[in-house]
Amino acid sequence: MPEAEAALRALAHNVRAARTRAGLSLDELGRRAKVSKGALVGLEKAQGNPNFATLVRLADTLGVSVSALLEGAAEGRVRVVSADAVMPLWAGERGGEARLMMTTSGPAPVEIWRWRLEPDEEYRSHPHQGGVVETVSVTSGRMTLVVDGTEHPVEAGQTATFDGDVPHAYRGSGDGTCSLIMTVHIPPGPVAQPERPDPPN
């Protein structure tokens, strides 16, 4: 389908451009991001279908936002995005989902996400690069935020923030659906990546 092909072409161009700006070979990017060279070659040729965890690892390693890897050319000064116009980048086993709505421009971009979590549904994230800060604002329902093994209940009307360079997870709690807005504040520029374990699928 044309839209999917255009999205893959934009992703291929953006990954190649970000890799070139960072001065990384395919081998070095693959080693740091824990992505095979074959997968990277295919990705830069607009082939394949990388999963969400792969996109996050590539963005972290390249020091850019996930949406900077996905979006095409900028369109005007003001962008208005509807949730139903954005494909989910993560889908949970119980019907939850995460949609990356947009990323602000500038040297330290901010990703803006809409999440929906069903009771006991969980998304686990690997540690991000140093300097990444995440903020979650629950708009309805309840969630449990797990940061470096410690659980923090967050209810509707509450906002929590934390450094994203440790393992963390979002889990729906209570009896109903939890809706939240998450922002990811990204420091400027690529940084040297420490060795870390692969994230869970």
Short mmCIF file of C-alpha atoms in Angstrom, two decimals:
data_model
loop_
_atom_site.label_atom_id
_atom_site.label_comp_id
_atom_site.label_asym_id
_atom_site.label_seq_id
_atom_site.Cartn_x
_atom_site.Cartn_y
_atom_site.Cartn_z
CA MET A 1 0.00 0.00 0.00
CA PRO A 2 1.36 3.45 -0.95
CA GLU A 3 1.24 4.98 2.56
CA ALA A 4 3.23 2.10 4.05
CA GLU A 5 5.78 2.32 1.24
CA ALA A 6 6.14 6.07 1.76
CA ALA A 7 6.59 5.56 5.51
CA LEU A 8 9.31 2.93 4.91
CA ARG A 9 11.08 5.26 2.46
CA ALA A 10 10.97 8.11 5.00
CA LEU A 11 12.29 5.79 7.73
CA ALA A 12 15.11 4.57 5.45
CA HIS A 13 16.13 8.13 4.56
CA ASN A 14 15.96 9.36 8.16
CA VAL A 15 17.97 6.47 9.60
CA ARG A 16 20.66 6.81 6.94
CA ALA A 17 20.84 10.60 7.44
CA ALA A 18 21.00 10.33 11.24
CA ARG A 19 23.65 7.59 11.02
CA THR A 20 25.74 9.74 8.67
CA ARG A 21 25.43 12.80 10.94
CA ALA A 22 26.54 10.67 13.89
CA GLY A 23 29.52 9.34 11.92
CA LEU A 24 28.57 5.70 12.49
CA SER A 25 29.10 2.79 10.15
CA LEU A 26 26.38 0.19 9.73
CA ASP A 27 28.48 -2.20 11.84
CA GLU A 28 28.93 0.31 14.67
CA LEU A 29 25.28 1.38 14.70
CA GLY A 30 24.23 -2.25 14.74
CA ARG A 31 26.59 -3.05 17.63
CA ARG A 32 25.47 -0.10 19.75
CA ALA A 33 21.75 -0.51 19.02
CA LYS A 34 21.87 -4.32 19.16
CA VAL A 35 20.37 -4.61 15.67
CA SER A 36 21.85 -6.96 13.06
CA LYS A 37 23.73 -5.43 10.14
CA GLY A 38 21.44 -7.29 7.74
CA ALA A 39 18.37 -5.71 9.34
CA LEU A 40 19.97 -2.27 9.10
CA VAL A 41 20.90 -2.76 5.44
CA GLY A 42 17.32 -3.77 4.71
CA LEU A 43 15.94 -0.87 6.70
CA GLU A 44 18.09 1.66 4.82
CA LYS A 45 16.83 0.12 1.56
CA ALA A 46 13.21 0.64 2.73
CA GLN A 47 12.69 -3.09 3.21
CA GLY A 48 11.40 -5.05 6.18
CA ASN A 49 9.13 -4.07 9.06
CA PRO A 50 11.11 -3.01 12.16
CA ASN A 51 9.29 -3.42 15.48
CA PHE A 52 8.81 -0.75 18.13
CA ALA A 53 11.70 -1.95 20.32
CA THR A 54 14.09 -1.74 17.35
CA LEU A 55 12.99 1.81 16.54
CA VAL A 56 13.49 2.87 20.17
CA ARG A 57 17.00 1.37 20.27
CA LEU A 58 17.95 3.06 16.99
CA ALA A 59 16.57 6.42 18.13
CA ASP A 60 18.38 6.18 21.46
CA THR A 61 21.66 5.28 19.79
CA LEU A 62 21.38 8.05 17.20
CA GLY A 63 20.29 10.63 19.77
CA VAL A 64 17.03 11.46 18.02
CA SER A 65 13.34 10.95 18.72
CA VAL A 66 11.41 7.97 17.40
CA SER A 67 9.21 10.26 15.35
CA ALA A 68 12.29 11.94 13.83
CA LEU A 69 12.99 8.53 12.29
CA LEU A 70 9.41 8.13 11.07
CA GLU A 71 8.21 11.49 9.83
CA GLY A 72 8.51 12.96 6.36
CA ALA A 73 9.24 16.56 5.44
CA ALA A 74 8.03 19.25 7.83
CA GLU A 75 4.65 20.74 7.01
CA GLY A 76 4.15 24.36 7.96
CA ARG A 77 4.53 26.22 11.24
CA VAL A 78 1.59 24.63 13.08
CA ARG A 79 0.85 20.90 13.16
CA VAL A 80 -2.45 19.51 14.38
CA VAL A 81 -2.58 15.73 14.70
CA SER A 82 -5.64 13.61 15.44
CA ALA A 83 -5.15 10.40 17.41
CA ASP A 84 -7.06 8.34 14.84
CA ALA A 85 -4.66 9.55 12.12
CA VAL A 86 -1.66 7.98 13.90
CA MET A 87 -0.99 4.25 13.77
CA PRO A 88 -0.21 2.62 17.14
CA LEU A 89 3.47 1.76 17.59
CA TRP A 90 2.68 -0.66 20.40
CA ALA A 91 -0.37 -2.87 20.89
CA GLY A 92 -0.94 -4.77 24.13
CA GLU A 93 -2.36 -8.25 24.49
CA ARG A 94 -5.54 -6.91 26.15
CA GLY A 95 -6.30 -4.07 23.74
CA GLY A 96 -4.00 -1.33 25.04
CA GLU A 97 -1.95 0.76 22.66
CA ALA A 98 0.58 3.57 22.38
CA ARG A 99 0.51 6.26 19.69
CA LEU A 100 3.36 8.70 19.09
CA MET A 101 1.41 11.88 18.33
CA MET A 102 4.29 14.18 17.44
CA THR A 103 7.73 15.41 18.42
CA THR A 104 8.59 19.04 19.01
CA SER A 105 11.40 20.58 16.98
CA GLY A 106 14.60 22.11 18.28
CA PRO A 107 17.87 20.86 19.74
CA ALA A 108 16.18 19.04 22.66
CA PRO A 109 12.97 17.56 21.21
CA VAL A 110 10.03 16.24 23.21
CA GLU A 111 7.97 13.24 22.10
CA ILE A 112 4.26 13.36 22.94
CA TRP A 113 2.50 9.99 23.28
CA ARG A 114 -1.06 8.84 23.95
CA TRP A 115 -1.28 5.55 25.85
CA ARG A 116 -4.16 3.27 26.78
CA LEU A 117 -3.60 0.41 29.22
CA GLU A 118 -6.10 -2.22 30.26
CA PRO A 119 -6.04 -3.70 33.81
CA ASP A 120 -2.85 -5.75 34.42
CA GLU A 121 -1.54 -4.92 30.94
CA GLU A 122 2.11 -3.90 31.04
CA TYR A 123 4.70 -2.35 28.77
CA ARG A 124 8.34 -2.72 29.82
CA SER A 125 10.98 -0.34 28.49
CA HIS A 126 14.72 -0.73 28.42
CA PRO A 127 16.84 2.11 29.86
CA HIS A 128 17.20 5.10 27.53
CA GLN A 129 20.32 7.16 27.04
CA GLY A 130 21.43 9.39 29.91
CA GLY A 131 19.53 12.67 30.08
CA VAL A 132 16.19 11.32 28.84
CA VAL A 133 13.33 12.35 31.16
CA GLU A 134 9.84 10.85 30.94
CA THR A 135 6.63 12.36 32.30
CA VAL A 136 3.28 10.57 32.57
CA SER A 137 -0.04 12.33 33.20
CA VAL A 138 -2.98 10.01 33.84
CA THR A 139 -6.21 11.42 32.41
CA SER A 140 -8.49 8.55 33.43
CA GLY A 141 -8.19 5.33 35.38
CA ARG A 142 -5.13 4.22 37.32
CA MET A 143 -1.69 2.90 36.49
CA THR A 144 1.36 1.57 38.26
CA LEU A 145 4.63 3.13 37.20
CA VAL A 146 7.61 0.87 37.87
CA VAL A 147 10.99 2.62 37.91
CA ASP A 148 14.12 0.58 38.60
CA GLY A 149 12.04 -2.08 40.36
CA THR A 150 10.03 0.28 42.60
CA GLU A 151 6.26 0.62 42.05
CA HIS A 152 4.52 4.01 42.13
CA PRO A 153 0.70 4.26 41.84
CA VAL A 154 -0.45 7.12 39.60
CA GLU A 155 -4.16 8.01 39.44
CA ALA A 156 -6.31 10.23 37.24
CA GLY A 157 -5.30 13.85 37.68
CA GLN A 158 -1.76 12.96 38.80
CA THR A 159 1.52 13.42 36.93
CA ALA A 160 4.82 11.63 37.57
CA THR A 161 8.26 12.28 36.14
CA PHE A 162 11.50 10.28 36.26
CA ASP A 163 14.89 9.82 34.62
CA GLY A 164 14.52 7.27 31.83
CA ASP A 165 18.02 5.80 32.04
CA VAL A 166 16.88 2.87 34.22
CA PRO A 167 14.50 -0.03 33.46
CA HIS A 168 10.89 1.13 33.72
CA ALA A 169 7.39 -0.12 32.98
CA TYR A 170 3.80 1.07 32.71
CA ARG A 171 1.04 -1.20 34.01
CA GLY A 172 -2.71 -0.67 34.01
CA SER A 173 -4.26 -1.07 37.47
CA GLY A 174 -7.72 -0.86 38.93
CA ASP A 175 -10.88 -2.11 37.23
CA GLY A 176 -11.03 0.04 34.10
CA THR A 177 -9.00 1.40 31.22
CA CYS A 178 -6.16 3.77 32.05
CA SER A 179 -5.52 6.63 29.61
CA LEU A 180 -2.42 8.76 29.87
CA ILE A 181 -0.28 11.29 28.07
CA MET A 182 3.44 10.57 28.14
CA THR A 183 6.21 12.95 27.17
CA VAL A 184 9.80 11.93 26.52
CA HIS A 185 12.33 14.77 26.83
CA ILE A 186 15.38 13.95 24.70
CA PRO A 187 18.78 15.58 25.26
CA PRO A 188 20.45 17.11 22.19
CA GLY A 189 22.85 15.08 20.06
CA PRO A 190 23.98 11.44 19.94
CA VAL A 191 25.97 10.13 22.88
CA ALA A 192 28.23 7.17 23.42
CA GLN A 193 26.07 4.19 24.31
CA PRO A 194 26.96 1.93 27.25
CA GLU A 195 26.48 -1.80 26.88
CA ARG A 196 23.06 -2.85 28.14
CA PRO A 197 20.87 -5.93 27.95
CA ASP A 198 18.34 -6.41 25.18
CA PRO A 199 14.88 -5.03 26.02
CA PRO A 200 12.00 -7.45 26.48
CA ASN A 201 9.72 -8.00 23.49
#
